[in-house]
Short mmCIF file of C-alpha atoms in Angstrom, two decimals:
data_model
loop_
_atom_site.label_atom_id
_atom_site.label_comp_id
_atom_site.label_asym_id
_atom_site.label_seq_id
_atom_site.Cartn_x
_atom_site.Cartn_y
_atom_site.Cartn_z
CA MET A 1355 98.21 82.48 94.08
CA GLY A 1356 99.02 83.15 90.43
CA TRP A 1357 101.81 85.46 89.28
CA THR A 1358 102.18 86.45 85.62
CA MET A 1359 105.27 88.16 84.20
CA ARG A 1360 105.23 89.94 80.83
CA PHE A 1361 108.38 89.87 78.68
CA ASN A 1362 108.74 91.91 75.49
CA ASP A 1363 110.75 89.04 73.98
CA VAL A 1364 109.91 85.75 72.33
CA LEU A 1365 111.23 83.20 74.82
CA ASP A 1366 112.09 79.53 74.32
CA ALA A 1367 109.42 77.80 76.41
CA ASN A 1368 111.25 74.47 76.40
CA MET A 1369 114.41 76.06 77.83
CA LEU A 1370 112.38 77.72 80.55
CA HIS A 1371 110.56 74.50 81.40
CA GLU A 1372 113.70 72.33 81.47
CA SER A 1373 115.69 74.79 83.60
CA PHE A 1374 112.76 75.13 86.00
CA LYS A 1375 112.57 71.35 86.40
CA LYS A 1376 116.33 71.23 86.94
CA LEU A 1377 116.06 73.74 89.80
CA LEU A 1378 113.35 71.63 91.43
CA GLU A 1379 115.68 68.63 91.39
CA ILE A 1380 118.55 70.39 93.21
CA GLY A 1381 118.86 69.19 96.81
CA ASP A 1382 115.98 70.19 99.05
CA TRP A 1383 114.46 72.43 96.38
CA ARG A 1384 112.56 69.22 95.61
CA LYS A 1385 110.28 70.25 98.48
CA LEU A 1386 108.54 72.73 96.21
CA SER A 1387 107.43 69.89 93.92
CA GLY A 1388 105.84 67.92 96.74
CA ARG A 1389 102.19 66.99 96.98
CA LEU A 1390 100.17 68.71 99.68
CA ARG A 1391 98.40 66.37 102.10
CA ARG A 1392 96.77 66.37 105.54
CA ASN A 1393 98.04 64.04 108.24
CA ASP A 1394 95.99 62.22 110.89
CA LYS A 1395 95.77 65.41 112.94
CA GLY A 1396 94.47 67.40 109.99
CA HIS A 1397 97.72 69.34 109.66
CA LEU A 1398 99.17 70.08 106.24
CA GLU A 1399 102.34 68.31 105.17
CA ILE A 1400 104.33 67.99 101.97
CA ARG A 1401 105.10 64.60 100.45
CA VAL A 1402 107.77 64.61 97.75
CA PRO A 1403 107.81 61.81 95.14
CA LYS A 1404 111.00 59.73 95.20
CA GLN A 1405 111.22 60.15 91.46
CA PHE A 1406 109.53 62.56 89.08
CA THR A 1407 107.84 60.99 86.06
CA PRO A 1408 105.50 62.17 83.28
CA ASP A 1409 102.61 60.99 85.45
CA MET A 1410 104.12 62.53 88.58
CA PRO A 1411 105.90 65.67 87.28
CA ALA A 1412 107.97 68.11 89.30
CA VAL A 1413 105.82 70.96 87.98
CA GLU A 1414 102.40 71.19 86.37
CA TYR A 1415 103.13 72.64 82.95
CA LYS A 1416 101.23 74.29 80.11
CA HIS A 1417 102.58 75.99 76.98
CA ASP A 1418 99.90 77.88 75.07
CA THR A 1419 100.92 78.35 71.42
CA ALA A 1420 97.46 79.10 70.03
CA MET A 1421 98.52 82.65 69.10
CA SER A 1422 102.28 82.18 68.76
CA ASN A 1423 102.07 83.59 65.21
CA GLU A 1424 100.22 86.73 66.26
CA SER A 1425 100.86 89.81 68.37
CA ILE A 1426 99.74 89.94 71.99
CA ASN A 1427 97.67 92.93 70.91
CA CYS A 1428 95.48 90.59 68.84
CA HIS A 1429 94.58 88.47 71.86
CA PRO A 1430 91.17 89.43 73.32
CA ILE A 1431 92.56 89.33 76.87
CA GLY A 1432 96.30 89.72 76.29
CA LYS A 1433 95.84 93.08 74.56
CA ASP A 1434 94.83 94.58 77.90
CA PHE A 1435 97.73 93.12 79.90
CA PRO A 1436 99.58 96.01 81.60
CA GLU A 1437 102.61 97.50 79.87
CA PRO A 1438 104.66 100.69 80.42
CA THR A 1439 103.26 103.89 78.92
CA ASP A 1440 104.52 107.41 78.30
CA GLN A 1441 101.81 108.92 80.53
CA PRO A 1442 100.22 107.64 83.75
CA SER A 1443 97.87 104.82 82.83
CA ILE A 1444 95.42 102.44 84.49
CA ARG A 1445 94.60 98.94 83.29
CA PRO A 1446 91.77 96.80 84.71
CA LEU A 1447 92.80 93.38 86.04
CA PRO A 1448 89.72 91.23 85.33
CA GLU A 1449 89.25 87.62 86.37
CA LYS A 1450 89.78 86.64 82.72
CA LEU A 1451 93.54 87.02 83.32
CA ARG A 1452 93.36 83.74 85.23
CA CYS A 1453 93.75 81.94 81.87
CA PHE A 1454 97.39 83.08 81.78
CA MET A 1455 98.18 82.26 85.42
CA ALA A 1456 97.77 78.50 85.64
CA PRO A 1457 96.65 75.43 83.68
CA ASP A 1458 92.86 75.21 83.45
CA ASP A 1459 92.69 72.23 85.79
CA PHE A 1460 95.12 73.54 88.40
CA PRO A 1461 93.40 73.78 91.83
CA ALA A 1462 92.42 77.29 92.88
CA THR A 1463 92.31 76.50 96.62
CA VAL A 1464 94.40 74.54 99.10
CA ASP A 1465 91.54 72.15 99.89
CA VAL A 1466 91.20 71.16 96.24
CA LEU A 1467 94.99 70.88 95.87
CA VAL A 1468 95.15 68.49 98.83
CA GLN A 1469 92.58 66.24 97.17
CA SER A 1470 94.50 66.17 93.89
CA ASP A 1471 97.76 64.48 92.98
CA LYS A 1472 99.28 67.58 91.46
CA SER A 1473 102.54 69.34 92.24
CA GLN A 1474 102.16 72.47 94.37
CA VAL A 1475 103.83 74.49 91.61
CA ALA A 1476 102.49 75.21 88.12
CA LEU A 1477 104.30 76.86 85.21
CA THR A 1478 102.29 78.39 82.37
CA ILE A 1479 103.88 79.99 79.30
CA THR A 1480 101.88 81.84 76.64
CA SER A 1481 103.73 82.73 73.43
CA PHE A 1482 103.15 85.59 70.98
CA THR A 1483 105.23 87.11 68.18
CA ASP A 1484 106.16 90.12 70.30
CA ALA A 1485 105.75 89.00 73.91
CA THR A 1486 105.82 86.02 76.24
CA LEU A 1487 103.76 85.66 79.40
CA VAL A 1488 105.38 83.44 82.04
CA SER A 1489 103.34 82.48 85.09
CA ILE A 1490 103.98 80.70 88.36
CA ALA A 1491 101.14 79.43 90.54
CA LEU A 1492 101.62 78.12 94.07
CA PRO A 1493 99.77 78.10 97.41
CA HIS A 1494 100.64 80.50 100.24
CA THR A 1495 101.13 77.43 102.43
CA LEU A 1496 104.30 76.79 100.44
CA GLY A 1497 105.79 80.25 100.73
CA ASP A 1498 105.30 84.00 100.60
CA ILE A 1499 106.22 86.61 98.00
CA VAL A 1500 109.88 86.57 99.06
CA SER A 1501 109.87 82.81 98.48
CA LEU A 1502 108.55 83.42 94.97
CA VAL A 1503 111.23 86.03 94.26
CA GLN A 1504 113.92 83.61 95.42
CA LEU A 1505 112.40 80.88 93.26
CA ILE A 1506 112.56 83.04 90.13
CA GLN A 1507 116.04 84.39 90.91
CA ASN A 1508 117.42 80.87 91.31
CA TRP A 1509 115.53 79.65 88.25
CA SER A 1510 117.39 82.42 86.39
CA ARG A 1511 120.70 81.16 87.79
CA VAL A 1512 120.04 77.65 86.49
CA LEU A 1513 118.97 78.97 83.09
CA CYS A 1514 122.17 81.03 82.89
CA GLY A 1515 124.34 77.99 83.64
CA ARG A 1516 124.95 78.89 87.28
CA ALA A 1517 123.26 75.97 89.01
CA SER A 1518 126.23 75.73 91.39
CA ASP A 1519 125.27 79.17 92.75
CA VAL A 1520 121.82 78.01 93.88
CA PRO A 1521 121.78 78.26 97.71
CA PRO A 1522 120.40 75.45 99.88
CA LEU A 1523 116.97 75.55 101.50
CA LEU A 1524 117.24 76.03 105.26
CA ASP A 1525 113.69 75.02 106.16
CA ALA A 1526 113.03 71.91 104.10
CA PHE A 1527 112.41 69.74 107.18
CA VAL A 1528 112.05 72.22 110.02
CA ASP A 1529 109.89 75.18 110.99
CA VAL A 1530 112.54 77.81 111.71
CA LEU A 1531 110.01 80.04 113.46
CA GLU A 1532 109.18 77.48 116.15
CA PRO A 1533 112.39 77.93 118.22
CA LEU A 1534 111.70 81.67 118.36
CA GLU A 1535 108.61 81.07 120.50
CA ASP A 1536 110.81 80.19 123.48
CA ASP A 1537 113.82 82.31 122.59
CA GLU A 1538 115.01 84.35 125.58
CA ILE A 1539 117.87 86.29 123.98
CA LEU A 1540 115.76 89.45 124.05
CA PRO A 1541 113.62 90.48 127.04
CA ARG A 1542 109.99 89.63 126.39
CA GLU A 1543 107.72 92.53 125.49
CA ASP A 1544 103.99 93.04 125.69
CA PHE A 1545 102.33 93.29 122.30
CA LEU A 1546 101.74 97.02 121.82
CA LEU A 1547 98.54 96.73 119.79
CA GLU A 1548 96.81 94.53 122.33
CA SER A 1549 95.31 97.52 124.13
CA LYS A 1550 93.77 98.76 120.86
CA GLN A 1551 92.22 95.45 119.84
CA LEU A 1552 88.47 95.47 119.32
CA GLY A 1553 86.46 93.34 121.73
CA SER A 1554 83.81 90.84 120.67
CA PHE A 1555 81.02 93.41 120.35
CA GLY A 1556 83.23 95.97 118.63
CA LEU A 1557 84.57 93.36 116.21
CA ALA A 1558 81.06 92.17 115.36
CA LYS A 1559 80.01 95.76 114.66
CA PHE A 1560 83.09 96.32 112.51
CA MET A 1561 82.56 93.10 110.51
CA ALA A 1562 78.89 93.90 109.91
CA ARG A 1563 79.89 97.25 108.46
CA GLN A 1564 82.56 95.61 106.28
CA LEU A 1565 80.08 93.12 104.86
CA LEU A 1566 77.62 95.89 104.08
CA GLU A 1567 80.27 98.01 102.37
CA LYS A 1568 81.50 95.03 100.36
CA THR A 1569 78.12 94.87 98.63
CA GLN A 1570 77.77 98.64 98.27
CA ARG A 1571 81.23 99.64 97.07
CA ASN A 1572 82.24 98.89 93.52
CA ARG A 1573 85.95 98.41 94.14
CA GLN A 1574 88.02 97.83 91.03
CA LEU A 1575 91.27 95.85 90.92
CA GLN A 1576 93.55 97.70 88.51
CA SER A 1577 97.18 98.26 87.64
CA LEU A 1578 98.68 101.75 87.70
CA TYR A 1579 101.84 102.74 85.85
CA ILE A 1580 103.50 106.06 86.69
CA PRO A 1581 106.36 107.02 84.32
CA LYS A 1582 109.64 108.14 85.85
CA ASP A 1583 109.14 111.89 85.38
CA LYS A 1584 105.71 111.91 87.03
CA TYR A 1585 106.81 109.49 89.74
CA GLN A 1586 109.85 111.56 90.68
CA ALA A 1587 107.72 114.73 90.59
CA LEU A 1588 105.31 113.16 93.09
CA LEU A 1589 108.12 112.09 95.43
CA SER A 1590 109.81 115.49 95.18
CA LYS A 1591 106.58 117.34 95.88
CA VAL A 1592 105.92 115.42 99.10
CA ARG A 1593 109.52 115.68 100.28
CA ALA A 1594 109.55 119.43 99.62
CA GLU A 1595 106.28 119.70 101.51
CA ALA A 1596 107.88 117.90 104.47
CA GLN A 1597 110.86 120.25 104.43
CA GLU A 1598 108.60 123.29 104.30
CA ILE A 1599 106.59 122.10 107.30
CA ALA A 1600 109.77 121.29 109.20
CA ALA A 1601 111.16 124.76 108.48
CA LYS A 1602 108.04 126.42 109.87
CA GLN A 1603 108.29 124.33 113.01
CA ASP A 1604 112.03 124.90 113.38
CA ASP A 1605 113.21 126.13 116.77
CA SER A 1606 116.71 127.59 116.65
CA THR A 1607 117.31 126.55 120.25
CA SER A 1608 116.25 122.96 119.62
CA THR A 1609 118.86 120.21 119.48
CA LYS A 1610 116.45 117.74 117.90
CA LYS A 1611 117.94 115.86 114.96
CA PRO A 1612 116.24 116.52 111.61
CA ASP A 1613 113.93 113.80 110.33
CA ARG A 1614 115.41 111.45 107.78
CA PRO A 1615 113.92 111.83 104.28
CA LEU A 1616 110.68 110.02 103.59
CA ASN A 1617 111.18 106.88 101.54
CA GLU A 1618 109.14 105.90 98.49
CA ILE A 1619 106.94 103.37 100.28
CA ASP A 1620 106.00 105.86 103.02
CA ILE A 1621 105.10 108.48 100.43
CA ILE A 1622 103.12 106.25 98.06
CA THR A 1623 101.23 104.55 100.89
CA SER A 1624 100.31 107.86 102.51
CA TRP A 1625 99.31 109.38 99.18
CA PHE A 1626 96.85 106.52 98.70
CA ILE A 1627 95.62 106.77 102.30
CA ARG A 1628 94.60 110.37 101.72
CA ILE A 1629 93.04 109.65 98.31
CA ILE A 1630 91.00 106.68 99.55
CA SER A 1631 89.85 108.32 102.79
CA SER A 1632 88.89 111.54 100.98
CA GLN A 1633 86.19 109.68 99.03
CA GLU A 1634 84.12 109.20 102.20
CA ALA A 1635 81.02 111.37 102.60
CA THR A 1636 82.20 112.29 106.10
CA PRO A 1637 85.68 111.78 107.57
CA ARG A 1638 86.20 108.34 109.12
CA PRO A 1639 89.02 106.89 111.19
CA VAL A 1640 91.46 104.89 109.07
CA THR A 1641 93.35 101.72 109.94
CA ILE A 1642 95.94 100.57 107.43
CA PHE A 1643 97.11 96.99 107.83
CA THR A 1644 100.61 96.68 106.36
CA LEU A 1645 102.36 93.35 105.83
CA TYR A 1646 105.98 92.90 106.85
CA ASN A 1647 108.36 89.96 106.48
CA MET A 1648 109.97 88.53 109.59
CA ARG A 1649 113.01 87.18 107.72
CA PHE A 1650 114.22 90.80 107.40
CA LEU A 1651 113.45 91.87 110.98
CA ILE A 1652 114.61 89.08 113.30
CA LYS A 1653 118.37 89.04 113.79
CA SER A 1654 118.79 85.27 114.07
CA LEU A 1655 116.88 84.73 110.81
CA MET A 1656 118.96 87.35 109.03
CA GLN A 1657 122.16 85.64 110.20
CA MET A 1658 120.94 82.23 109.03
CA GLN A 1659 120.27 83.56 105.53
CA ALA A 1660 124.00 83.97 104.98
CA LYS A 1661 124.02 80.18 104.50
CA GLY A 1662 120.89 79.73 102.40
CA VAL A 1663 117.26 80.72 101.89
CA PHE A 1664 113.91 80.11 103.55
CA THR A 1665 110.80 79.13 101.63
CA GLN A 1666 108.20 79.14 104.39
CA THR A 1667 105.73 81.97 104.83
CA MET A 1668 107.04 84.56 107.28
CA VAL A 1669 104.62 87.44 106.92
CA SER A 1670 102.77 89.29 109.64
CA GLY A 1671 101.34 92.77 109.87
CA SER A 1672 101.35 96.15 111.54
CA CYS A 1673 98.43 98.55 111.97
CA ALA A 1674 98.76 102.31 111.60
CA MET A 1675 95.75 104.33 112.75
CA PHE A 1676 94.59 107.81 111.83
CA SER A 1677 91.66 109.97 112.82
CA GLY A 1678 89.33 111.03 110.02
CA GLU A 1679 90.74 114.55 110.16
CA GLU A 1680 94.36 113.36 109.98
CA ALA A 1681 93.65 111.13 106.99
CA THR A 1682 91.67 113.65 104.94
CA SER A 1683 93.00 117.05 106.00
CA GLY A 1684 96.62 116.33 106.81
CA SER A 1685 99.31 116.76 104.20
CA VAL A 1686 100.71 113.63 102.57
CA SER A 1687 104.06 114.27 104.26
CA GLU A 1688 102.44 114.50 107.71
CA ILE A 1689 100.53 111.27 107.10
CA ALA A 1690 103.77 109.66 105.89
CA LYS A 1691 105.71 110.67 109.01
CA SER A 1692 103.01 109.32 111.29
CA TYR A 1693 102.68 106.14 109.23
CA ARG A 1694 106.45 105.57 109.29
CA ALA A 1695 106.66 106.14 113.04
CA GLN A 1696 103.76 103.78 113.84
CA VAL A 1697 105.08 101.00 111.60
CA ALA A 1698 108.63 101.40 112.96
CA LYS A 1699 107.38 101.08 116.53
CA GLN A 1700 105.55 97.85 115.70
CA THR A 1701 108.34 96.24 113.68
CA THR A 1702 111.18 96.25 116.19
CA GLU A 1703 112.55 92.77 116.79
CA GLY A 1704 110.92 92.65 120.22
CA GLN A 1705 107.48 93.55 118.85
CA VAL A 1706 107.75 91.18 115.90
CA LEU A 1707 108.56 88.35 118.33
CA ALA A 1708 105.71 89.36 120.64
CA ASN A 1709 103.24 89.22 117.76
CA LEU A 1710 104.69 85.93 116.52
CA ARG A 1711 104.30 84.31 119.94
CA ARG A 1712 100.72 85.55 120.23
CA VAL A 1713 99.73 84.08 116.86
CA ARG A 1714 101.58 80.78 117.35
CA ARG A 1715 100.04 80.35 120.79
CA GLU A 1716 96.56 80.72 119.32
CA LEU A 1717 97.39 78.34 116.47
CA LYS A 1718 98.59 75.63 118.84
CA THR A 1719 95.44 75.86 120.95
CA GLY A 1720 93.25 75.83 117.86
CA ASN A 1721 91.85 79.21 118.85
CA LEU A 1722 93.25 81.56 116.22
CA LYS A 1723 91.29 84.80 116.45
CA PHE A 1724 90.73 87.47 113.87
CA ALA A 1725 92.21 90.58 115.46
CA MET A 1726 91.18 94.07 114.44
CA TYR A 1727 92.57 97.29 115.87
CA GLY A 1728 91.31 100.86 115.95
CA GLU A 1729 87.71 102.09 115.87
CA THR A 1730 84.58 100.12 115.02
CA ASP A 1731 83.80 102.50 112.15
CA SER A 1732 87.34 102.52 110.78
CA LEU A 1733 87.98 102.46 107.07
CA LEU A 1734 90.30 99.46 106.66
CA ILE A 1735 93.02 99.55 104.00
CA TYR A 1736 95.20 96.53 103.27
CA SER A 1737 98.76 97.18 102.09
CA ASN A 1738 101.47 94.80 100.91
CA PRO A 1739 104.50 96.96 100.03
CA LEU A 1740 106.57 94.84 97.65
CA ALA A 1741 108.59 97.60 96.02
CA LYS A 1742 111.82 96.81 97.88
CA LEU A 1743 111.88 93.30 96.40
CA GLY A 1744 112.58 94.58 92.88
CA LEU A 1745 109.89 92.38 91.33
CA VAL A 1746 110.21 93.65 87.76
CA LYS A 1747 113.96 92.99 87.89
CA MET A 1748 113.89 89.57 89.56
CA ALA A 1749 114.09 87.46 86.37
CA ASN A 1750 116.97 87.10 83.92
CA PHE A 1751 115.81 84.86 81.10
CA ALA A 1752 118.30 86.21 78.52
CA PRO A 1753 119.56 82.75 77.42
CA ALA A 1754 115.99 81.82 76.44
CA VAL A 1755 115.47 84.84 74.14
CA ILE A 1756 114.64 83.76 70.59
CA ALA A 1757 113.73 87.22 69.31
CA THR A 1758 113.23 90.67 70.77
CA ALA A 1759 110.07 92.62 70.13
CA PRO A 1760 110.13 95.90 68.19
CA PRO A 1761 110.61 98.98 70.42
CA HIS A 1762 107.01 100.10 69.86
CA THR A 1763 104.38 97.38 70.12
CA THR A 1764 101.43 99.74 70.65
CA GLU A 1765 100.76 103.44 70.43
CA LYS A 1766 100.91 103.67 74.22
CA SER A 1767 104.16 101.82 74.81
CA THR A 1768 107.49 103.44 75.50
CA ILE A 1769 110.80 102.85 73.74
CA ARG A 1770 112.39 99.65 75.01
CA SER A 1771 114.44 100.33 78.11
CA ASN A 1772 114.87 96.86 79.60
CA PRO A 1773 117.63 94.34 78.82
CA PRO A 1774 116.65 91.28 76.75
CA GLY A 1775 115.13 88.52 78.84
CA THR A 1776 113.83 90.82 81.57
CA MET A 1777 110.19 91.58 82.24
CA VAL A 1778 108.32 94.81 81.65
CA SER A 1779 105.37 94.22 84.00
CA ASN A 1780 103.75 91.66 86.28
CA VAL A 1781 100.45 91.03 88.01
CA PHE A 1782 99.27 88.61 90.67
CA ASN A 1783 96.06 87.54 92.38
CA PRO A 1784 94.47 84.53 94.07
CA LEU A 1785 93.51 81.98 91.40
CA ASN A 1786 89.91 82.01 92.62
CA TRP A 1787 89.91 85.83 92.36
CA ALA A 1788 88.68 86.07 95.94
CA ASP A 1789 87.51 89.54 96.99
CA MET A 1790 88.75 90.62 100.42
CA GLY A 1791 86.04 93.25 100.53
CA LEU A 1792 88.32 96.18 101.36
CA ASP A 1793 90.59 98.70 99.71
CA GLY A 1794 93.97 97.18 98.88
CA LEU A 1795 97.34 98.63 97.91
CA PHE A 1796 100.29 96.75 96.37
CA PRO A 1797 103.30 98.91 95.40
CA LEU A 1798 105.31 96.62 93.08
CA GLY A 1799 108.38 98.81 92.61
CA ASN A 1800 110.19 100.45 89.73
CA ASP A 1801 110.93 99.09 86.28
CA HIS A 1802 114.14 99.43 84.26
CA ALA A 1803 113.06 102.87 83.01
CA GLY A 1804 112.46 104.19 86.54
CA GLY A 1805 108.69 104.14 86.25
CA SER A 1806 106.62 102.76 89.11
CA TRP A 1807 104.11 99.89 89.08
CA ILE A 1808 101.28 99.79 91.62
CA MET A 1809 98.35 97.41 91.91
CA ALA A 1810 95.36 98.57 93.92
CA LYS A 1811 91.73 97.78 94.59
CA MET A 1812 89.68 100.94 95.13
CA SER A 1813 86.46 102.70 94.26
CA ALA A 1814 86.06 104.46 90.93
CA GLY A 1815 86.24 107.78 92.78
CA SER A 1816 89.64 106.90 94.21
CA TRP A 1817 90.96 105.86 90.79
CA ASN A 1818 89.72 109.10 89.23
CA ALA A 1819 91.43 111.08 92.00
CA VAL A 1820 94.72 109.28 91.34
CA ILE A 1821 94.77 110.32 87.68
CA GLU A 1822 93.61 113.87 88.50
CA GLU A 1823 96.46 114.34 90.98
CA LEU A 1824 99.05 112.90 88.61
CA ASP A 1825 97.83 115.18 85.81
CA LYS A 1826 98.56 118.19 88.03
CA LEU A 1827 102.22 117.28 88.48
#
């Protein structure tokens, strides 16, 4: 996985590199610099060098200065890197962006990384006169997106002279999820989705359709920026719609508590569900697979994090299902309420543990199955809601600022609204640019100006519908 952050400052690459190396030498943070190997059983393990040397570095590093005397807008690829705009805007995210994400020889897959002698982590910095691109590349076997956020936050602490504030790693030598398999603090629950899982024939039919659609659909991975005024107008419209529907359904004799307001993730996700599903020639059932992070849902893990941080991957997923009519004809607020209710039911601590035990049981027996829920002709949408993590605000590289860029770097850019040393945008993708073959949604959260960043992979019709709806606000 490669993650590239855009800063509208000229940053001192050496300061960034040295502070990053310093972080990776603090206590068990050394784990991140380990070399990935397979043991005699074929299981992955991390082997950390006793001492880091130029031949065995803590981090694979590249500083590209080829255009350090020119604007990012002069770079044939950099000129198209997403940046905030005054109006809603879409930027393609082509595979060419890979050149910013990792050194050219950095492995794009785990299998190749295992065969190399490289650190699991790569740092790539590309310098311009008015911007700096800073990229981290690492495998998902090392950690998830929360792990990456924690890495960058603590890198910022070291850079700012606060190395003593870096928390310890809690899972350097242990798998903290393993004890949860036999935990009996909560009564065991049946996994709710099990009854809706497709059988062998249904799954085969579903997969055949997915493969066919992968070749027929021209899905485009792009970045969407919605300025604050348009973004707030969209949220307000859906919330007002929800209140209007609730008022029509109001029963003066009812003692039912009013619904809590819809949050941003519920609204944005449901807005995209309706847009994507409405492009179908005829209404189809929809299944939206939404990732969640167990470190925020299991009480014992939340308590442990008072003493430090986890790096291991802790993601799993929920599935919300809609009929074709619900997805295409229902209001966004109605879709959002149903989506919220379905996800909430599947992300209680009991259900998260039930799903965890199911997956770990299959892993231990070497019989991990691909599970799909819903109908065989469902339109599958993948969603990874990252907005709550504050991605655009996770870095503070102020001490490394050499010069700040002018407020206007292009005709489309907005007046500078972010503090020096903070990013204005970011993008991520697998280094091999693998195509999952389905519609994908990645809400990245708000920037310092209150605008919203969203990555998505959809058909051209869906992208056109997004802009058309935003233009009406």
